[in-house]
XYZ file of C-alpha atoms in Angstrom:
653
model
C -41.547 -27.181 -8.951
C -42.372 -28.927 -12.308
C -45.303 -27.616 -14.464
C -47.788 -30.123 -13.069
C -47.186 -28.828 -9.569
C -47.799 -25.381 -10.726
C -51.151 -26.487 -12.094
C -52.304 -27.960 -8.834
C -51.603 -24.566 -7.062
C -54.179 -23.025 -9.420
C -56.408 -25.884 -9.000
C -56.346 -25.500 -5.278
C -57.538 -22.030 -5.069
C -60.527 -22.440 -7.694
C -63.019 -22.807 -4.697
C -63.543 -20.160 -2.315
C -62.305 -20.777 1.224
C -64.890 -18.594 2.704
C -68.672 -18.999 2.687
C -70.702 -16.294 0.825
C -72.026 -13.557 3.068
C -74.516 -10.721 2.133
C -72.813 -7.605 3.990
C -74.024 -4.118 3.520
C -71.043 -2.655 5.427
C -69.953 0.581 3.956
C -66.679 0.584 1.923
C -63.620 1.576 3.862
C -61.213 4.171 2.411
C -58.420 2.481 0.739
C -55.238 2.905 2.633
C -51.841 2.852 0.892
C -49.057 2.818 3.340
C -45.652 4.110 1.889
C -42.932 3.659 4.816
C -42.989 6.390 7.376
C -45.088 9.179 5.527
C -48.650 10.052 5.323
C -51.056 8.707 2.572
C -51.037 12.104 0.429
C -48.448 12.747 -2.218
C -47.249 15.917 -0.606
C -44.324 14.055 1.417
C -42.842 12.430 -1.429
C -40.681 13.119 -4.428
C -41.608 12.989 -8.069
C -43.708 10.074 -8.322
C -44.866 7.391 -10.919
C -47.874 5.019 -9.871
C -47.919 1.855 -12.167
C -51.383 -0.026 -11.831
C -52.064 -3.767 -12.490
C -53.993 -3.035 -15.795
C -51.158 -1.054 -17.138
C -48.378 -3.747 -16.484
C -50.759 -6.749 -17.896
C -51.755 -4.750 -20.988
C -47.637 -4.153 -21.725
C -47.288 -8.026 -21.025
C -44.926 -7.566 -17.908
C -44.135 -10.859 -16.209
C -41.985 -9.424 -13.284
C -41.723 -6.599 -11.156
C -38.848 -5.445 -13.128
C -40.678 -5.487 -16.530
C -43.329 -3.485 -14.889
C -40.888 -0.863 -13.601
C -39.591 -0.324 -17.381
C -42.299 2.312 -18.227
C -41.291 4.594 -15.360
C -39.098 7.664 -16.422
C -35.739 7.792 -14.632
C -35.664 3.981 -14.172
C -32.990 1.723 -15.625
C -33.651 -2.030 -15.635
C -30.788 -4.367 -15.234
C -31.561 -8.225 -16.062
C -28.960 -10.842 -15.769
C -31.003 -13.605 -17.870
C -34.293 -15.350 -17.354
C -37.152 -14.179 -15.233
C -35.893 -16.058 -12.267
C -32.427 -14.790 -12.253
C -31.592 -11.724 -10.504
C -32.928 -8.356 -11.616
C -32.375 -4.880 -10.169
C -33.205 -1.346 -11.059
C -31.474 2.205 -10.984
C -33.173 5.251 -10.135
C -31.610 8.631 -11.669
C -28.216 6.882 -11.900
C -28.192 5.377 -8.646
C -26.790 1.807 -8.037
C -29.242 -1.069 -6.977
C -28.186 -0.823 -3.536
C -29.177 2.819 -3.206
C -32.710 2.030 -4.213
C -35.112 1.264 -1.087
C -37.593 -1.493 -1.545
C -40.699 -1.476 0.332
C -43.645 -4.103 0.266
C -46.677 -2.160 2.025
C -44.212 0.369 3.524
C -41.888 -2.261 5.052
C -38.410 -2.370 3.939
C -36.856 -5.379 1.824
C -33.475 -4.310 1.662
C -30.863 -6.342 3.848
C -27.815 -5.160 6.087
C -25.700 -7.335 3.684
C -25.913 -4.599 1.204
C -26.643 -5.937 -1.737
C -29.501 -4.895 -4.053
C -32.920 -6.255 -3.615
C -33.687 -8.989 -6.288
C -36.781 -7.786 -7.675
C -37.567 -11.102 -9.636
C -38.154 -12.466 -6.295
C -41.466 -11.051 -5.805
C -44.614 -12.210 -7.834
C -47.147 -9.998 -9.623
C -49.765 -12.296 -8.631
C -50.777 -10.557 -5.566
C -49.546 -6.819 -6.228
C -52.117 -4.193 -7.079
C -49.946 -1.392 -7.851
C -46.284 -0.161 -7.929
C -45.101 3.336 -6.703
C -41.616 4.914 -7.999
C -40.544 7.913 -5.979
C -37.738 9.241 -7.851
C -34.691 11.010 -5.831
C -33.073 10.865 -2.425
C -35.143 11.656 0.510
C -33.727 10.134 3.787
C -35.593 12.795 5.706
C -39.042 10.762 4.767
C -37.809 7.462 4.201
C -34.631 6.831 5.823
C -30.768 6.014 5.161
C -31.778 3.587 2.479
C -33.755 6.050 0.136
C -30.436 7.470 -1.535
C -31.570 7.117 -5.010
C -35.189 6.508 -4.722
C -37.913 4.151 -3.402
C -40.001 1.397 -4.961
C -43.149 0.748 -2.835
C -44.787 -2.600 -3.882
C -48.475 -2.500 -2.733
C -50.409 -5.856 -2.307
C -54.080 -5.943 -2.308
C -55.206 -4.061 0.781
C -58.790 -2.784 -0.368
C -61.402 -4.335 2.373
C -63.854 -6.699 0.765
C -67.206 -7.604 2.258
C -67.890 -10.485 -0.012
C -65.267 -13.380 -1.143
C -63.183 -12.462 -4.213
C -60.385 -14.427 -5.838
C -58.740 -15.482 -9.019
C -56.528 -18.042 -10.331
C -54.282 -18.082 -13.658
C -51.871 -20.343 -15.616
C -48.993 -19.064 -17.816
C -46.697 -20.565 -20.278
C -43.825 -19.095 -22.332
C -40.575 -19.573 -24.050
C -37.614 -22.001 -22.832
C -40.247 -24.498 -20.957
C -41.621 -21.328 -18.668
C -44.570 -22.126 -16.712
C -46.307 -20.291 -13.998
C -49.564 -21.018 -11.712
C -51.156 -19.288 -8.871
C -54.007 -17.691 -7.308
C -55.556 -15.445 -4.564
C -58.709 -15.151 -2.728
C -59.735 -12.650 0.181
C -62.759 -11.877 1.962
C -64.842 -11.582 5.203
C -64.216 -14.112 8.292
C -66.897 -12.639 10.680
C -70.309 -11.276 10.002
C -70.333 -7.710 9.092
C -66.848 -8.009 7.712
C -64.868 -6.611 10.650
C -62.431 -9.599 10.444
C -61.097 -10.036 6.890
C -58.492 -12.353 5.362
C -56.444 -12.897 2.497
C -54.197 -15.404 0.987
C -52.063 -15.916 -2.287
C -50.126 -18.811 -3.739
C -47.827 -18.449 -6.786
C -45.235 -20.940 -8.397
C -43.145 -20.388 -11.415
C -40.629 -22.692 -13.178
C -38.431 -22.073 -16.290
C -35.932 -24.536 -18.216
C -33.837 -21.725 -19.346
C -31.342 -22.755 -21.970
C -31.578 -20.164 -24.727
C -29.191 -19.108 -27.286
C -26.741 -16.057 -27.061
C -24.108 -15.070 -29.533
C -20.288 -15.599 -29.046
C -17.310 -15.012 -31.103
C -17.247 -18.643 -32.019
C -20.941 -18.823 -32.859
C -24.256 -19.227 -31.062
C -23.882 -20.827 -27.681
C -26.726 -22.239 -25.378
C -26.810 -20.729 -21.972
C -26.896 -23.823 -20.099
C -27.708 -24.299 -16.145
C -30.112 -21.426 -16.374
C -33.194 -23.422 -15.235
C -34.962 -22.627 -11.821
C -38.020 -22.595 -9.931
C -39.742 -20.395 -7.399
C -42.584 -20.318 -4.969
C -44.426 -17.308 -3.413
C -46.833 -17.178 -0.491
C -48.752 -14.475 1.349
C -51.363 -14.546 4.090
C -52.953 -11.600 6.018
C -55.698 -11.021 8.491
C -57.298 -7.398 9.342
C -59.458 -6.878 12.269
C -61.613 -3.330 11.992
C -62.768 -3.305 15.505
C -66.615 -2.175 15.588
C -66.280 -1.469 11.783
C -65.484 2.429 12.213
C -61.867 2.341 11.365
C -60.911 3.809 14.765
C -58.917 0.503 15.764
C -57.322 -1.438 12.825
C -55.102 -4.391 13.675
C -53.453 -6.234 10.741
C -51.035 -9.289 10.611
C -49.324 -10.047 7.490
C -46.752 -13.034 6.687
C -45.142 -13.976 3.252
C -42.698 -16.623 2.089
C -40.367 -16.958 -0.937
C -38.370 -19.890 -1.811
C -36.233 -20.234 -5.047
C -33.791 -22.988 -6.411
C -31.963 -22.227 -9.694
C -28.801 -22.877 -11.448
C -26.028 -20.069 -11.644
C -24.672 -20.242 -15.614
C -21.878 -17.804 -14.671
C -20.719 -15.054 -16.789
C -20.197 -15.834 -20.672
C -16.314 -16.042 -20.157
C -16.480 -18.033 -16.921
C -19.133 -20.553 -17.276
C -20.290 -22.421 -13.982
C -22.377 -25.339 -15.638
C -22.592 -27.034 -12.035
C -23.201 -24.195 -9.843
C -26.523 -23.952 -7.836
C -28.257 -21.178 -5.637
C -30.950 -21.837 -2.997
C -32.585 -18.597 -1.780
C -35.483 -17.985 0.842
C -37.072 -15.130 2.513
C -39.677 -15.183 5.191
C -41.459 -11.797 6.542
C -43.988 -10.957 8.938
C -45.468 -7.800 10.272
C -47.943 -6.761 12.895
C -49.668 -3.430 12.820
C -52.072 -1.367 14.838
C -53.534 1.892 13.803
C -55.629 3.663 16.279
C -57.658 6.878 15.462
C -59.513 9.425 17.404
C -62.192 11.154 15.173
C -63.435 13.497 18.013
C -60.196 15.406 18.899
C -57.896 16.753 16.090
C -58.041 13.441 14.242
C -55.189 12.150 16.320
C -53.763 8.831 14.773
C -51.172 6.473 16.452
C -49.701 4.103 14.029
C -47.361 1.246 15.213
C -45.630 -1.513 13.566
C -43.501 -4.381 14.335
C -41.741 -6.535 11.303
C -39.394 -9.080 11.094
C -37.518 -10.306 7.886
C -35.389 -13.338 7.351
C -33.321 -13.999 4.264
C -30.931 -16.880 3.457
C -28.920 -17.921 0.665
C -26.677 -20.981 -0.189
C -24.330 -21.053 -2.917
C -22.328 -24.155 -4.142
C -20.140 -24.733 -7.189
C -18.804 -28.393 -7.014
C -16.309 -27.845 -9.992
C -14.431 -25.194 -8.270
C -14.731 -26.397 -4.517
C -16.776 -23.263 -3.428
C -19.637 -23.037 -0.912
C -20.928 -19.841 0.433
C -23.909 -19.501 2.882
C -25.612 -16.338 4.188
C -28.353 -15.768 6.727
C -29.587 -12.131 7.190
C -32.113 -11.312 9.785
C -33.907 -7.835 10.313
C -36.070 -6.930 13.287
C -37.786 -3.520 13.052
C -40.167 -1.453 15.224
C -41.894 1.591 14.309
C -44.224 4.099 16.123
C -45.577 7.220 14.811
C -48.385 9.819 15.670
C -50.047 12.441 13.624
C -52.937 15.016 13.959
C -55.038 17.319 11.729
C -55.518 20.992 12.451
C -57.769 23.076 10.336
C -56.983 26.845 10.407
C -59.003 29.026 7.995
C -58.061 27.923 4.612
C -55.059 25.620 5.762
C -54.830 22.082 6.828
C -51.634 21.334 9.017
C -50.852 17.598 9.537
C -47.850 17.265 11.911
C -45.922 13.787 12.269
C -43.629 12.629 14.966
C -42.101 9.153 14.969
C -39.208 6.717 15.737
C -37.959 3.563 14.248
C -35.640 0.902 15.517
C -33.896 -1.581 13.420
C -31.439 -4.356 14.294
C -29.831 -6.226 11.416
C -27.567 -9.572 11.788
C -25.678 -11.488 9.100
C -24.170 -14.788 9.613
C -21.928 -15.422 6.254
C -19.153 -17.557 5.093
C -18.072 -14.358 2.994
C -16.911 -12.109 5.851
C -13.421 -12.093 6.988
C -11.897 -11.183 10.505
C -9.502 -8.578 11.073
C -6.406 -10.953 10.602
C -7.541 -11.606 7.009
C -9.269 -15.192 7.641
C -12.359 -16.243 6.325
C -14.511 -17.819 8.873
C -18.329 -18.085 9.651
C -18.904 -14.853 11.506
C -21.842 -12.612 12.729
C -21.818 -8.980 11.929
C -24.510 -6.718 13.468
C -25.664 -3.311 12.978
C -28.251 -1.386 15.051
C -29.964 1.773 14.031
C -32.476 4.221 15.701
C -33.943 7.336 14.147
C -36.195 10.223 15.132
C -38.377 12.125 12.519
C -40.700 14.851 12.174
C -42.453 16.573 9.468
C -45.411 18.870 8.877
C -47.779 18.905 6.002
C -49.422 22.201 5.228
C -51.885 22.768 2.362
C -54.634 24.947 1.048
C -56.264 24.896 -2.391
C -53.247 26.609 -4.048
C -50.206 25.369 -2.339
C -48.829 22.507 -0.150
C -45.526 22.338 1.884
C -43.909 19.505 3.636
C -40.708 20.214 5.598
C -39.195 17.233 7.133
C -36.101 16.499 9.566
C -34.597 13.042 10.624
C -31.803 12.101 12.838
C -30.155 8.561 12.557
C -27.698 6.793 14.484
C -25.844 3.441 13.257
C -23.629 1.244 15.084
C -21.886 -1.626 13.072
C -19.796 -4.271 14.860
C -17.888 -7.367 13.441
C -15.502 -9.340 15.406
C -11.677 -8.143 15.340
C -12.847 -4.792 13.614
C -13.196 -1.414 15.363
C -16.710 -0.436 16.149
C -18.424 1.921 13.626
C -20.643 4.645 14.718
C -22.236 7.039 12.674
C -24.778 9.804 13.313
C -26.574 11.735 10.445
C -29.237 14.259 10.038
C -31.105 14.766 7.123
C -33.925 17.152 5.734
C -36.159 17.868 3.000
C -38.826 20.269 1.641
C -41.408 19.334 -0.703
C -43.670 21.858 -2.505
C -46.471 21.606 -4.742
C -48.100 24.749 -6.476
C -51.396 24.783 -8.391
C -51.784 28.297 -9.355
C -54.401 27.909 -11.916
C -56.726 24.874 -11.023
C -59.021 25.284 -13.681
C -55.867 25.146 -16.254
C -54.781 21.715 -14.746
C -51.269 22.922 -14.384
C -49.329 22.277 -11.192
C -45.597 22.848 -10.134
C -43.853 20.434 -7.880
C -40.375 20.710 -6.495
C -38.284 18.991 -3.929
C -34.928 19.914 -2.126
C -33.072 17.884 0.311
C -30.104 15.642 1.546
C -29.663 11.984 1.503
C -27.198 9.318 2.957
C -26.510 5.640 2.843
C -24.177 3.456 4.922
C -22.015 0.583 3.108
C -23.413 -2.675 3.715
C -21.744 -5.820 5.407
C -20.335 -7.075 2.186
C -18.793 -3.535 1.183
C -17.032 -3.555 4.672
C -16.032 -7.194 5.373
C -16.240 -9.377 2.322
C -13.741 -12.163 2.499
C -10.156 -11.236 1.176
C -9.258 -13.287 -2.006
C -8.074 -13.224 -5.605
C -11.694 -12.307 -6.819
C -12.933 -9.624 -4.527
C -12.268 -7.893 -1.155
C -14.181 -5.665 1.068
C -13.013 -2.094 2.479
C -13.574 -1.662 6.033
C -12.275 1.969 5.633
C -15.315 3.070 3.610
C -17.126 6.324 4.415
C -21.012 6.788 4.136
C -22.406 8.208 1.064
C -24.123 11.678 1.193
C -25.748 13.622 -1.223
C -27.646 17.060 -1.768
C -30.311 16.974 -4.465
C -33.060 18.815 -5.702
C -35.598 18.748 -8.755
C -38.500 20.853 -10.003
C -41.249 19.576 -12.106
C -44.064 20.804 -14.370
C -47.325 18.814 -14.844
C -49.965 20.073 -17.384
C -53.096 18.711 -18.877
C -54.158 21.017 -21.658
C -57.312 19.304 -22.396
C -59.143 16.215 -21.479
C -57.168 12.891 -21.966
C -53.914 14.573 -22.219
C -51.170 14.603 -19.498
C -47.634 15.728 -19.818
C -44.601 16.553 -17.775
C -41.357 17.677 -17.746
C -38.683 17.421 -14.551
C -35.252 18.489 -13.996
C -33.198 16.863 -11.527
C -29.868 17.343 -10.034
C -27.753 15.462 -7.357
C -24.477 16.040 -5.657
C -23.081 13.119 -4.298
C -19.789 12.859 -2.015
C -18.132 9.543 -1.201
C -20.084 7.410 -3.766
C -19.337 3.794 -3.219
C -18.185 2.199 -6.478
C -16.796 -1.498 -6.877
C -13.798 -1.531 -9.299
C -10.897 -3.866 -10.125
C -7.520 -3.159 -8.530
C -4.225 -3.540 -10.394
C -4.144 -7.027 -9.564
C -7.580 -7.593 -10.676
C -9.365 -7.953 -7.399
C -12.595 -5.974 -7.252
C -12.854 -3.825 -4.143
C -15.160 -0.980 -3.141
C -13.926 2.632 -2.809
C -15.042 5.992 -2.385
C -15.463 8.473 -5.330
C -14.968 12.002 -3.937
C -17.669 13.687 -5.974
C -20.311 12.624 -8.305
C -22.751 15.148 -10.286
C -26.006 13.505 -11.493
C -28.533 15.706 -13.553
C -31.088 15.097 -16.310
C -34.605 15.555 -17.695
C -37.509 13.377 -17.306
C -40.423 13.716 -19.931
C -43.721 11.978 -19.927
C -46.753 12.089 -22.168
C -50.013 10.114 -22.273
C -53.050 10.700 -24.581
C -56.443 9.073 -24.706
C -58.114 9.437 -27.885
C -61.700 8.543 -28.020
C -62.633 6.605 -31.272
C -66.470 5.570 -30.757
C -67.904 6.130 -27.408
C -70.802 3.875 -28.034
C -68.585 0.955 -28.514
C -66.111 2.227 -25.960
C -63.196 2.610 -28.497
C -60.111 4.359 -27.632
C -56.454 4.787 -28.595
C -54.175 5.308 -25.800
C -50.434 6.775 -26.446
C -47.804 6.675 -23.706
C -44.297 7.600 -23.661
C -41.431 8.745 -21.786
C -37.880 10.002 -22.466
C -35.021 10.491 -19.815
C -31.608 12.426 -20.586
C -29.292 11.914 -17.778
C -25.521 12.204 -17.036
C -23.560 10.766 -13.941
C -20.151 12.188 -13.867
C -17.188 11.880 -11.778
C -16.318 15.419 -10.730
C -13.488 14.388 -8.092
C -10.696 17.264 -8.415
C -7.601 14.905 -8.541
C -9.332 11.728 -10.285
C -7.933 10.654 -13.757
C -11.540 9.717 -14.668
C -13.014 13.460 -13.955
C -15.849 14.321 -16.372
C -16.325 10.742 -17.329
C -19.770 9.035 -17.182
C -19.993 6.429 -14.418
C -20.232 2.890 -15.690
C -23.816 1.404 -16.728
C -25.575 4.722 -16.608
C -27.321 5.408 -20.048
C -27.145 8.845 -21.544
C -30.536 8.271 -23.156
C -33.668 6.018 -22.482
C -37.115 6.068 -23.690
C -40.310 3.946 -23.748
C -43.358 4.305 -25.901
C -46.709 2.488 -26.483
C -49.715 2.679 -28.456
C -52.878 0.733 -27.336
C -56.044 0.099 -29.110
C -58.856 -0.397 -26.487
C -62.450 -1.749 -27.410
C -64.548 -2.440 -24.473
C -62.883 -5.153 -22.512
C -60.040 -6.040 -25.000
C -56.642 -4.270 -25.936
C -53.883 -4.751 -28.360
C -50.702 -3.034 -27.553
C -47.486 -2.398 -29.203
C -44.596 -0.852 -27.189
C -40.954 0.139 -27.751
C -37.860 0.461 -25.714
C -34.764 1.995 -26.158
C -31.539 2.759 -24.458
C -28.338 4.509 -25.320
C -24.851 2.723 -24.988
C -23.449 2.540 -21.583
C -19.783 2.307 -20.516
C -18.595 -0.541 -18.588
C -15.489 0.872 -17.175
C -14.517 4.188 -15.265
C -12.116 5.267 -18.008
C -15.089 5.411 -20.748
C -13.084 3.100 -23.219
C -15.543 0.013 -23.079
C -19.067 0.145 -23.588
C -22.323 -2.045 -24.336
C -24.312 -1.242 -27.584
C -27.610 0.891 -27.600
C -30.449 -1.436 -27.958
C -33.993 -1.099 -29.379
C -36.650 -3.748 -28.846
C -40.701 -4.107 -29.556
C -43.293 -6.030 -28.110
C -46.963 -6.902 -28.753
C -49.313 -7.844 -26.544
C -53.204 -8.626 -26.905
C -55.285 -8.878 -23.695
C -59.089 -9.560 -23.428
C -61.511 -9.962 -20.465
C -64.116 -12.662 -21.455
C -67.602 -13.398 -20.073
C -68.077 -14.693 -16.541
C -64.531 -13.628 -15.217
C -62.265 -15.242 -17.698
C -59.278 -13.399 -19.154
C -56.592 -14.276 -21.805
C -53.340 -12.509 -22.681
C -50.758 -13.474 -25.447
C -47.658 -11.567 -26.474
C -44.441 -11.686 -28.192
C -41.438 -9.824 -26.394
C -38.468 -8.593 -28.206
C -40.187 -9.169 -31.658
C -36.722 -8.265 -33.652
C -34.810 -11.023 -31.535
C -32.223 -8.724 -30.376
C -29.165 -10.365 -28.759
C -28.041 -7.814 -25.960
C -26.787 -7.653 -22.233
C -27.787 -5.390 -19.298
C -24.754 -6.516 -17.231
C -21.394 -7.400 -18.989
C -21.128 -11.367 -19.267
C -24.690 -12.056 -18.605
C -26.720 -12.236 -21.935
C -30.632 -11.769 -21.895
C -32.904 -13.982 -24.005
C -34.013 -12.960 -27.351
C -37.378 -13.332 -28.595
C -40.025 -14.954 -26.383
C -43.656 -15.706 -26.473
C -46.069 -15.732 -23.538
C -49.826 -16.691 -22.767
C -51.771 -16.305 -19.707
C -55.260 -17.448 -18.969
C -57.117 -16.539 -15.721
C -60.400 -16.577 -14.057
C -61.696 -14.103 -11.405
C -64.750 -14.617 -9.325
């Protein structure tokens, strides 16, 4: 997709698709759906909510960059904004983080980490980060934490929309737009549409022993589209039917690692998803609610390297159905909200990377069927809220020639929030529970070869974790928190090289993770008449993730790619509709091997971003990222671009 094509996308959406309607329908309550849990915070773990204004002020171009400001989150980039990028939460792997879009899981049975650069910020309203494992609430994928990407969901009774165009270093361009509004008189039927295209020429410099090199074959293009319909029958929120569909296409070069370049390799990726949801409410009797959802997710990839005569094709399909019910009971000062539900999930993978039991690599189809029953009760009054949760999961994995794998796991959790002195704006929140994570198809059945091989004898990962946090607002405009967390993990799956150099997954007997997460924000008024403020934000995470296996030669060592220290900070000068933000990001050294003899250097980067909203809906943002032009890597062998400039212009109506 060339720059001119990107511009056409923006031009396409400059005119409203729906006629203006004057409707005085009451504004509906904003509903934020996060997996199989309620709309309150009492069922979730320690949570950070990142809104659109925050990441635009920081100059974030991708979901990964927006997440960098969250405590306990480690970002792993592999190159440009179109190359794969994943995150770790509290020392987890990327595969152990459950990614949701409006509550619908995006992880595949293949088992690889979700590429967060495949989602466009164009249609995203906010991002929730729930830290810590909680399988009882979110299911087996929520081993390290949950990231819930929330698109525009608030009902609009008049047409609204926006378009944008962006440009940046290395011939990087983007364009897109969105529009939503009523499709029927009174606004009972509403719709939304968003389109987004991105292109980069890549080819940035990176250091090598023999001098500076150019990262060739790093060009790429991507397209995102989303459409949705919502029917609020009668306009009273008693029956809401929603239909959503999304599309992602990507074509990019695969430059390879610095030591083994692949100048001819290409990757084609696609993702299609759809969901149908129906929410029924009975306001007259105990506020009963029935929430049903059917979703489908199809993901495919095709890799080709002509120079090495390598071709790899993968096709993953997920079908999922969920039904849950809830009610609200008021008993004196207490409010009780019980939940009961079930979910069914069928995963299938056809891949040239899978191997049969006799060791041959043939296009094969692996399948996994999962079912779960879950229940929880949210109980709260003015001072305390308690949410005990239970869940039972069954999984069955099949692939030709291998013995059928069947696993049954129960999980539980308890979340408690205490607000002993509401007038003092101080609260305590804690979580305790269990989590587990099944190995993916790649972990089990990856084609045996000189580079990598799966391990069909892998055991599921299991953990017991807890945390406790203090939230305090000593005076207006100041908020701070400190959270201690700890997790005991058994059978952690870790890919590592064998004596012969082949990468193969194995279970680590015991891993102990613990750390501190600290946050501070302070909004300082300067001139109230001119709406001038200074905003200070910062977070710091100290974390150890150590092998505690009794007979391991690496006992006591930090696991690879887990930094001991990480911090982010920013200062923003805000005046009416404009902001000037300077931010800093630092991360300690990260070991790259289990023996802790090799490591990546610590890093320190600075960004500067100016954002303003002009009259009549126009917006403009300009920034310089990595001001010091630091050359570094997040993953061994994959250099990250140095200094980058970026500008974005937009119009909202």
